[in-house]
Tab-separated table of C-alpha atoms and ligand atoms in Angstrom:
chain	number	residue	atom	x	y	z
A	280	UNK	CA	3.619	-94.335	-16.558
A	281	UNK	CA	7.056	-94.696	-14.474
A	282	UNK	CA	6.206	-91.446	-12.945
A	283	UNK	CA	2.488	-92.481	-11.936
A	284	UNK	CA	3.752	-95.680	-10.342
A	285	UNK	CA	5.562	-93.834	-8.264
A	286	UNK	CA	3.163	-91.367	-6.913
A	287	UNK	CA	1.152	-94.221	-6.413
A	288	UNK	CA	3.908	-95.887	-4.591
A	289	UNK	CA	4.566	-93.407	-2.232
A	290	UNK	CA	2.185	-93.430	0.384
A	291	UNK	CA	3.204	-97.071	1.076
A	292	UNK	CA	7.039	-95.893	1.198
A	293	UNK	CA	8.125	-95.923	4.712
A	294	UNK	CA	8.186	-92.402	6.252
A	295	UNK	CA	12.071	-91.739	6.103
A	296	UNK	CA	12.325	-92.611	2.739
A	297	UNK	CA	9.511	-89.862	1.555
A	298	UNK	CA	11.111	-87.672	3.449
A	299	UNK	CA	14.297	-88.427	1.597
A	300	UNK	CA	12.492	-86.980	-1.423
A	301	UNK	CA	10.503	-84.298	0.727
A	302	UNK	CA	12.753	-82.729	2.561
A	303	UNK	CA	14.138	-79.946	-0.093
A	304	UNK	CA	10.382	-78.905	-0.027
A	305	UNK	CA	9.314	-78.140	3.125
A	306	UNK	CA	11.089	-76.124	5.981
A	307	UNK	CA	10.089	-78.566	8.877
A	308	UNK	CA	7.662	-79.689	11.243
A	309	UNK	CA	7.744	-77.171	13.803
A	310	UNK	CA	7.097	-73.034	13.853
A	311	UNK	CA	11.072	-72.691	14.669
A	312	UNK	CA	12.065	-74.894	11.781
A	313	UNK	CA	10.190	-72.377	9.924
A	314	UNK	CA	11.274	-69.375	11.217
A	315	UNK	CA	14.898	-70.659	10.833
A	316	UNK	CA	14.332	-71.351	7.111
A	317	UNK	CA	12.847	-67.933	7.012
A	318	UNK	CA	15.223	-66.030	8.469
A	319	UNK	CA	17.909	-67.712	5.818
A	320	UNK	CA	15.949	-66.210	3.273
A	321	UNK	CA	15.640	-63.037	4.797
A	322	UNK	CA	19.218	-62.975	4.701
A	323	UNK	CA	19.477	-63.252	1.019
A	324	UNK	CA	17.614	-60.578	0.511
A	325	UNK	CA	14.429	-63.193	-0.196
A	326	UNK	CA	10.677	-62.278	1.314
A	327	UNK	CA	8.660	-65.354	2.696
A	328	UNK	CA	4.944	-66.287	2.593
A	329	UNK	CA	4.349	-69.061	5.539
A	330	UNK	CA	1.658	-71.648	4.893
A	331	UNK	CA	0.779	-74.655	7.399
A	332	UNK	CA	0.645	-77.903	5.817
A	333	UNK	CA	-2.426	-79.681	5.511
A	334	UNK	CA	-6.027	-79.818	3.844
A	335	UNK	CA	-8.722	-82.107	4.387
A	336	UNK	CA	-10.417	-81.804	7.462
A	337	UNK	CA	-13.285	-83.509	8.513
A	338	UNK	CA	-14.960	-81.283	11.086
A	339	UNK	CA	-14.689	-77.922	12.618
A	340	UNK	CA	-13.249	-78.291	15.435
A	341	UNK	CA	-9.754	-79.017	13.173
A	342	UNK	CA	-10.962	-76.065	11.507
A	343	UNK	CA	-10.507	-73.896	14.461
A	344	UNK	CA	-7.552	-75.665	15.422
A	345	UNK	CA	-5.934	-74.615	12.347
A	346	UNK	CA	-6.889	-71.128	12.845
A	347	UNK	CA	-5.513	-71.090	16.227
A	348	UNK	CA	-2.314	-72.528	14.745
A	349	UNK	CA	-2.455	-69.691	12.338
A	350	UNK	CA	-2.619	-66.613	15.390
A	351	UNK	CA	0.104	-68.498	16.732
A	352	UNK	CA	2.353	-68.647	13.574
A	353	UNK	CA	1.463	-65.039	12.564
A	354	UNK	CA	2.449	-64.006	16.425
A	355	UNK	CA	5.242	-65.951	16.514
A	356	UNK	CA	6.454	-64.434	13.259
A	357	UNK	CA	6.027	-61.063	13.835
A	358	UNK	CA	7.973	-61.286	17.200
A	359	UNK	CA	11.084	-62.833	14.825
A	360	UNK	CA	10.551	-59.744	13.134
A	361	UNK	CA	10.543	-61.971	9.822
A	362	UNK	CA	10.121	-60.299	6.660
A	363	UNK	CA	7.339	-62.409	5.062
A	364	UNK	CA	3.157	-62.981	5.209
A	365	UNK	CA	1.233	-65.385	5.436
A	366	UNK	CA	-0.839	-68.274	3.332
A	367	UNK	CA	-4.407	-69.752	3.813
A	368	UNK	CA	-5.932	-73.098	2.276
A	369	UNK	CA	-9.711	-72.246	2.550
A	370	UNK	CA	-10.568	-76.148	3.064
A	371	UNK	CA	-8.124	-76.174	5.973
A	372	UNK	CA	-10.720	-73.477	7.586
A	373	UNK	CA	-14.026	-75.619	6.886
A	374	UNK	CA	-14.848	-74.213	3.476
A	375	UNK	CA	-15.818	-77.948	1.739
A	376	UNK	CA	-18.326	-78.233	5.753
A	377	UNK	CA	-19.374	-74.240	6.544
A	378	UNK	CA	-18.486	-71.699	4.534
A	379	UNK	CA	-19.804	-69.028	6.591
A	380	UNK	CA	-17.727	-70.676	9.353
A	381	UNK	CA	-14.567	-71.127	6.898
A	382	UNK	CA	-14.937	-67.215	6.305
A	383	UNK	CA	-15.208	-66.764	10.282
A	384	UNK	CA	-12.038	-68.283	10.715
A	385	UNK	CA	-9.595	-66.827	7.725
A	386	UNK	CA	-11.550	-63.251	8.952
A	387	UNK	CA	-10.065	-63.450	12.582
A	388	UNK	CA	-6.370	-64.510	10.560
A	389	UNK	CA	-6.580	-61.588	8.652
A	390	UNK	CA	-7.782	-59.397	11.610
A	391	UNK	CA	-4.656	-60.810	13.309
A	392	UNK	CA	-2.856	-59.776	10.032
A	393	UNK	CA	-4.064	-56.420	9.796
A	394	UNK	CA	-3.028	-55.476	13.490
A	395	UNK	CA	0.563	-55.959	12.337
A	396	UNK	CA	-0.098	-54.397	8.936
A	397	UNK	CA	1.050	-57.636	7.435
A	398	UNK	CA	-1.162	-59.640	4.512
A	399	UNK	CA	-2.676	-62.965	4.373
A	400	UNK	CA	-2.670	-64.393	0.902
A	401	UNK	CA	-6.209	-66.986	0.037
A	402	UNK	CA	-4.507	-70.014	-1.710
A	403	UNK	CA	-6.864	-71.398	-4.801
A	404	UNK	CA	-7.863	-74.675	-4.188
A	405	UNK	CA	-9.485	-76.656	-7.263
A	406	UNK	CA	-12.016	-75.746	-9.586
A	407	UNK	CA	-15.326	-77.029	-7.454
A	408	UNK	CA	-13.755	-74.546	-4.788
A	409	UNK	CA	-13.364	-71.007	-6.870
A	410	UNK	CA	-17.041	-69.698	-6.906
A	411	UNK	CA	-16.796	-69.898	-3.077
A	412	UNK	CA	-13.276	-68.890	-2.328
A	413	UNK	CA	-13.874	-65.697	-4.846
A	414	UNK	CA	-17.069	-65.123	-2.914
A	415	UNK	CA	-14.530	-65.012	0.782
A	416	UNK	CA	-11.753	-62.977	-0.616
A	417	UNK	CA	-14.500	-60.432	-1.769
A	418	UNK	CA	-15.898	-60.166	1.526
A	419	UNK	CA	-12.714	-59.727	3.328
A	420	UNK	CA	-11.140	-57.154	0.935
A	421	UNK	CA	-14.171	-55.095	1.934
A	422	UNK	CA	-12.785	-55.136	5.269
A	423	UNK	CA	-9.859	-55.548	5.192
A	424	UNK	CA	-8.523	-53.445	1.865
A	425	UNK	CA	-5.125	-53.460	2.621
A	426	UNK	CA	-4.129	-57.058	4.311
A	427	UNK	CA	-5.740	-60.149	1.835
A	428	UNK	CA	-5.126	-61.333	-1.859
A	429	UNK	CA	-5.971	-64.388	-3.741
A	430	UNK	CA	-4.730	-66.295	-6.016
A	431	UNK	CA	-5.813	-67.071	-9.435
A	432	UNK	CA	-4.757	-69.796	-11.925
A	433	UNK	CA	-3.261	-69.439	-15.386
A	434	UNK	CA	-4.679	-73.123	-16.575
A	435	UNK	CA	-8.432	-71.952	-15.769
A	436	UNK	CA	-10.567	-71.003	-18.785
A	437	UNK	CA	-12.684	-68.718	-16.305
A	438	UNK	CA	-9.890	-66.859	-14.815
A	439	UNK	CA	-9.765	-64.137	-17.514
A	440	UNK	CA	-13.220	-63.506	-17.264
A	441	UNK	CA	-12.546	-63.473	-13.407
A	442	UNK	CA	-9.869	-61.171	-13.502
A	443	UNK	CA	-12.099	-58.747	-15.560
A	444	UNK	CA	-14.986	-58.955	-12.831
A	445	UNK	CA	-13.284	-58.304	-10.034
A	446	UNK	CA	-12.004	-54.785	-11.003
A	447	UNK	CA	-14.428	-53.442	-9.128
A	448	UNK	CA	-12.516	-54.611	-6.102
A	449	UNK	CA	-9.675	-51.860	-7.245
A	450	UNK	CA	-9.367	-48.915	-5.416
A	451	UNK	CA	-6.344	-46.220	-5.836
A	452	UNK	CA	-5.103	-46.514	-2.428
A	453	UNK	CA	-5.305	-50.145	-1.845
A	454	UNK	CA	-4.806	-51.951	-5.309
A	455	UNK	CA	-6.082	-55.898	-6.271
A	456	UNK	CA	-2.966	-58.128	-5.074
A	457	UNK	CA	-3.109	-61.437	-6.967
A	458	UNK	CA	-0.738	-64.230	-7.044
A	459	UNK	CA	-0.838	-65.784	-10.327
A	460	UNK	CA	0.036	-69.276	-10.558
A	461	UNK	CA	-0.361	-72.164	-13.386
A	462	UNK	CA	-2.612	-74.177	-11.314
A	463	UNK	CA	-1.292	-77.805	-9.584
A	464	UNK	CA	-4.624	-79.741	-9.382
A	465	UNK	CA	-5.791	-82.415	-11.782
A	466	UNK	CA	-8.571	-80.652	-13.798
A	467	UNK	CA	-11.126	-81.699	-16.853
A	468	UNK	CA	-10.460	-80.282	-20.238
A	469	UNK	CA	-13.884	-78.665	-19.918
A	470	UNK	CA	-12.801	-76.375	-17.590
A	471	UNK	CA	-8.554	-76.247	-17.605
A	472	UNK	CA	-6.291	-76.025	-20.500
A	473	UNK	CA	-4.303	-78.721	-20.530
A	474	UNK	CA	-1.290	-78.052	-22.821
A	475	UNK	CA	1.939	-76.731	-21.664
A	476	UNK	CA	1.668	-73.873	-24.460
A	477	UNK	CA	-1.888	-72.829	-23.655
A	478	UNK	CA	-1.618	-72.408	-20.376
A	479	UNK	CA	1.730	-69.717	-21.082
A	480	UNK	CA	0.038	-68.323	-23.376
A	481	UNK	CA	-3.051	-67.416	-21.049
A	482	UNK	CA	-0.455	-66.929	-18.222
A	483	UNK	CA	0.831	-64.137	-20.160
A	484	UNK	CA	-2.640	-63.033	-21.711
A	485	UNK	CA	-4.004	-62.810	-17.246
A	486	UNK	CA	-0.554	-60.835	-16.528
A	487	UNK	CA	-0.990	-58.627	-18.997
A	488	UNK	CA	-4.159	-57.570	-18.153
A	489	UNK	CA	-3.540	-57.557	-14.398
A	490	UNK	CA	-0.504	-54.707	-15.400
A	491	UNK	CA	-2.258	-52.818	-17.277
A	492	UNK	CA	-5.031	-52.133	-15.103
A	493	UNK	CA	-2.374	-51.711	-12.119
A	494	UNK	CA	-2.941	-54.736	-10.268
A	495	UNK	CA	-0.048	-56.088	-7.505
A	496	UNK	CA	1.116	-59.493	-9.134
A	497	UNK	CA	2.995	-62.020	-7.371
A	498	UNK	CA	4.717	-64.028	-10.519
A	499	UNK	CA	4.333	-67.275	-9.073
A	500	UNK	CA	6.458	-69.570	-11.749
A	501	UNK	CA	9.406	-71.349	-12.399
A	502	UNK	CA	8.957	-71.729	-15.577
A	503	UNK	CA	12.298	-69.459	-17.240
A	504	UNK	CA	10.008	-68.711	-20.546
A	505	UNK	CA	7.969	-67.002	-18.112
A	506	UNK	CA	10.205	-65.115	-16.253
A	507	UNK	CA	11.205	-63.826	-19.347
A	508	UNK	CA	7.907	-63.026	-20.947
A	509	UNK	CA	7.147	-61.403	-17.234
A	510	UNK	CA	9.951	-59.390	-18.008
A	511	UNK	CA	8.947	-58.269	-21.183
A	512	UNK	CA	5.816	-57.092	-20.072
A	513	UNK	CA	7.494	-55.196	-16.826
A	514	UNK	CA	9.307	-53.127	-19.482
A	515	UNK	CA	6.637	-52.543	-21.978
A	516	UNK	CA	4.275	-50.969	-19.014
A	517	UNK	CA	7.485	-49.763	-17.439
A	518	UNK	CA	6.437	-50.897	-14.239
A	519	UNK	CA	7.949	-49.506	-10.941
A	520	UNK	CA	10.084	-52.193	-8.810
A	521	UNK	CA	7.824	-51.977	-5.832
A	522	UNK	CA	4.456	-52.614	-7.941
A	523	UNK	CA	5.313	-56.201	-8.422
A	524	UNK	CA	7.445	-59.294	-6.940
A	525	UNK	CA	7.843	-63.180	-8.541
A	526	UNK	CA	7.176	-65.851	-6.403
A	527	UNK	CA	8.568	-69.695	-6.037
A	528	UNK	CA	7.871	-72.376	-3.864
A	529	UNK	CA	10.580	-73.372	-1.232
A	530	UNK	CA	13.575	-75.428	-2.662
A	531	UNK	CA	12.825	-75.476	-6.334
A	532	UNK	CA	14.803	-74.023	-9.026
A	533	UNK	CA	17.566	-71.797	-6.489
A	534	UNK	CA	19.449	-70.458	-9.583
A	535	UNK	CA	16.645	-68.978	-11.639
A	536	UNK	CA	15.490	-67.812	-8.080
A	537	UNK	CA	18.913	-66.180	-7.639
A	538	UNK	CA	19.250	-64.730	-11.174
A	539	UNK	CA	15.784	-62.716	-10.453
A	540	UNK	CA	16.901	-61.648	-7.226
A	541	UNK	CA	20.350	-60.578	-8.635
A	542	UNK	CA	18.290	-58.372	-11.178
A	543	UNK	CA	17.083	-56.034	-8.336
A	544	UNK	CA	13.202	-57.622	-8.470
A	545	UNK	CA	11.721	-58.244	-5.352
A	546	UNK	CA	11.197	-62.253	-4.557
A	547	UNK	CA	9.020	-64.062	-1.992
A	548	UNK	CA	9.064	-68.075	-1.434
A	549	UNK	CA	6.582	-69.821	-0.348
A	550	UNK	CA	7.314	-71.584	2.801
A	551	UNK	CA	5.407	-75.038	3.552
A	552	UNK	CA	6.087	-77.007	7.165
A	553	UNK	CA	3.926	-78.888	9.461
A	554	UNK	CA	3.241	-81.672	10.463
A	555	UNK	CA	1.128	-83.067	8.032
A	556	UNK	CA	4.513	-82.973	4.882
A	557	UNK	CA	3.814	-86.352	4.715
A	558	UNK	CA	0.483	-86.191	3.202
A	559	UNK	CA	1.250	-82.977	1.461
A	560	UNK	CA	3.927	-84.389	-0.613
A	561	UNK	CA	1.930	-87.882	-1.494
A	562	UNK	CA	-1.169	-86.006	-2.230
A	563	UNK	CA	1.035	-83.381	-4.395
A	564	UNK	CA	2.392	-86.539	-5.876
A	565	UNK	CA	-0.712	-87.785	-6.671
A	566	UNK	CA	-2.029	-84.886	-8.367
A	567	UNK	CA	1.194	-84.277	-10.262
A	568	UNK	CA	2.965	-87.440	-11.181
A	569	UNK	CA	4.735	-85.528	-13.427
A	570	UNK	CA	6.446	-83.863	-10.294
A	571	UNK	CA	7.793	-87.687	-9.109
A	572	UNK	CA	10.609	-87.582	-11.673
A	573	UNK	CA	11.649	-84.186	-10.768
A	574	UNK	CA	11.950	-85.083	-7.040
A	575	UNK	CA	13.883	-88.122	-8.191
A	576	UNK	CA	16.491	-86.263	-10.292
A	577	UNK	CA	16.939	-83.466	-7.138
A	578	UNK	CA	17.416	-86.747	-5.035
A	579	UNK	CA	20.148	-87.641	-7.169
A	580	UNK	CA	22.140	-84.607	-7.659
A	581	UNK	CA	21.852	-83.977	-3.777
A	582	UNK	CA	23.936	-87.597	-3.768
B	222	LIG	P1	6.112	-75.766	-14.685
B	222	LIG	O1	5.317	-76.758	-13.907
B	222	LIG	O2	6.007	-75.785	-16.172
B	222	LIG	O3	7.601	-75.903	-14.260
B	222	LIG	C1	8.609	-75.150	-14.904
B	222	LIG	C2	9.939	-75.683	-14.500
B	222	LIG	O4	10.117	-75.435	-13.101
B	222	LIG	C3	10.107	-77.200	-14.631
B	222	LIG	O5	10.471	-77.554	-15.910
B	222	LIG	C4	11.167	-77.461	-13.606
B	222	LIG	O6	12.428	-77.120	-14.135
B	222	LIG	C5	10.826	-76.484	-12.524
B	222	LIG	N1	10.018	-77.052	-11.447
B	222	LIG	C6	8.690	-76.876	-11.238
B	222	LIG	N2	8.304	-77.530	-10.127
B	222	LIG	C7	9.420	-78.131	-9.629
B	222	LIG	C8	9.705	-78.965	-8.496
B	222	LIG	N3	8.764	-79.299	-7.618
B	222	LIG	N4	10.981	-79.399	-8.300
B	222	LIG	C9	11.969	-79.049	-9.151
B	222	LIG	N5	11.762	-78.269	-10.235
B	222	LIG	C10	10.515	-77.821	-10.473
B	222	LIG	N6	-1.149	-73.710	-7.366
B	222	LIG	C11	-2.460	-73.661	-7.090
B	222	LIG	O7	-3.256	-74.322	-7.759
B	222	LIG	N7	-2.928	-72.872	-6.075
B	222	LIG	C12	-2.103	-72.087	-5.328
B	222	LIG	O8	-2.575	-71.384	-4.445
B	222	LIG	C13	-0.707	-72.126	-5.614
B	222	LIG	N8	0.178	-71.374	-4.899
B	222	LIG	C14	1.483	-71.290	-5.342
B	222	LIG	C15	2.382	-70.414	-4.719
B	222	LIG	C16	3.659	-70.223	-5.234
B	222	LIG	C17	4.569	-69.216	-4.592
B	222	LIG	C18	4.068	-70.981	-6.371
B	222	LIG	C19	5.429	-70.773	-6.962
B	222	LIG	C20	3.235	-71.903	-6.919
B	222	LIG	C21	1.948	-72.085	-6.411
B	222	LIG	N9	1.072	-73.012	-6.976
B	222	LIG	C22	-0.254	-72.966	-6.644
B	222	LIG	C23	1.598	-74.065	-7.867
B	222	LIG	C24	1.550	-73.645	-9.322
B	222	LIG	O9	0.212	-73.587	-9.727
B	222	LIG	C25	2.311	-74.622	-10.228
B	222	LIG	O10	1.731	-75.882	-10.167
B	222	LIG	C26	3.780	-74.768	-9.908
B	222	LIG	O11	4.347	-73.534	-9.567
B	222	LIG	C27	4.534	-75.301	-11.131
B	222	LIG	O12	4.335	-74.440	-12.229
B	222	LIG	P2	5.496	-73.556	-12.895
B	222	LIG	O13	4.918	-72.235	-13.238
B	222	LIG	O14	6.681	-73.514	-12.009
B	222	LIG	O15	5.773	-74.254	-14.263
């Protein structure tokens, strides 16, 4: 209850003091805040994924703003010489208006992509989105084999069944790449499990499948029971060093993030900025209440 009063809270907070509780979370508001943040990584030995904040658009002309913003970003990175790839939000690019249109614009991203031999990674978005955002990344691994992945969530009921149907994407010289995740929206029992141990347990059940049938998986979790069951299963498939990496999102849990990275695996954070934190971190607050109380607690031991 405390924790839903305060998402709720937060959009009337005034701007400084959200980003207060923001600001371990995203990189910036500007391309060079994020290529500074990225470089740091780099430096520890840490790959990056870079996504531009924001979601809801209400026409396409924002649509193909944001894709411009993305050639930029991609350009800009690649000229850094930063060691990292890049994230798309499908609703950012018109999917909930035109999907044909929202596939226009994340194809000429991942054309950009391609010409550097870099990889642009489809964020899922929530449940009434999958069907469609499926039907893009099929389309554009067909083109582009090599440069595009998706991501699939470990609270979805479907996303077994998903995983199994699109192995006939897999192809020996350019493999499925998946980033599997938990899942962060708010979803109906019908179609999400809802309890902490169910969704493990079919987080484990999706990477186990995804390794044995030699699929690239980003473990996206911070979760430390699931580092460790994730390390289990690299052992029992004996799985080479460069047929895998873990994932975490920018700022949250360093130390488990350095004890992976000490252990030779390869790791990738996902790097938010933009302008738009402010209504990425209420929204994300929104959704996840349960997220308010963490935020509060890194407040505090920041001082
Ligand atoms: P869980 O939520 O159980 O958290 C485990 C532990 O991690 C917590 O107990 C806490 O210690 C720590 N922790 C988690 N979040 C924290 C925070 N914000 N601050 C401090 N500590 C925190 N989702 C989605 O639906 N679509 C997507 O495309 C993506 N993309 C994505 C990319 C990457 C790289 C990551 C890491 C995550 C996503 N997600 C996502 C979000 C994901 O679905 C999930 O909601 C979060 O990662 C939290 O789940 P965990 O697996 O970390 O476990």
């Amino acid at each position: 209850m405390f924790n839903k009063l305060i998402a709720a809270s937060l959009p009337y907070m005034p701007k400084k003091l959200v980003w207060m509780f923001s600001k371990r979370y995203i990189a910036g508001e500007t391309i060079d805040d994020a290529v500074r943040e990225s470089k740091k990584l780099n430096d520890q030995g840490i790959k990056v994924t870079v996504d531009l904040l924001g979601e809801f658009i209400t026409n396409l002309d924002e649509a193909t703003e944001n894709k411009e913003s993305y050639l930029k970003i991609i350009e800009t990175f690649e000229t850094n010489k930063i060691d990292g790839n890049f994230s798309v939000k499908p609703t950012f690019f018109g999917l909930l208006i035109d999907e044909e249109a929202c596939y226009q614009n994340i194809r000429t991203i991942v054309a950009k992509a391609a010409e550097y031999n870099n990889f642009i990674r489809v964020d899922m978005e929530d449940s009434p989105c999958v069907d469609q955002e499926i039907k893009i990344f099929r389309r554009l691994k067909a083109e582009f084999p090599k440069n595009v992945g998706l991501v699939v969530q470990a609270y979805l009921k479907r996303t077994y069944s998903d995983l199994q149907n699109m192995m006939d994407l897999q192809n020996g010289s350019s493999n499925l790449n998946y980033r599997l995740c938990k899942g962060i929206y708010v979803e109906s029992p019908e179609v999400a499990y809802k309890k902490y141990e169910e969704i493990n347990d079919n987080y484990v059940k999706d990477l186990d499948f995804i390794f044995q049938n030699k699929v690239y998986p980003g473990i996206a979790t911070h979760d430390k029971p699931l580092v460790e069951s994730a390390y289990k299963l690299i052992e029992k498939y004996n799985v080479p060093k460069d047929q895998y990496e873990f994932q975490m999102l920018y700022g949250v849990t360093p130390d488990l993030r350095k004890s992976i990275v000490d252990k030779g695996h390869t790791m990738r954070v996902y790097v938010p900025f933009g302008k738009d934190w402010f209504g990425y971190s209420t929204r994300r607050l929104k959704e996840n209440p349960k997220m308010a109380s963490l935020i509060i607690k890194a407040l505090f031991k920041r001082g």
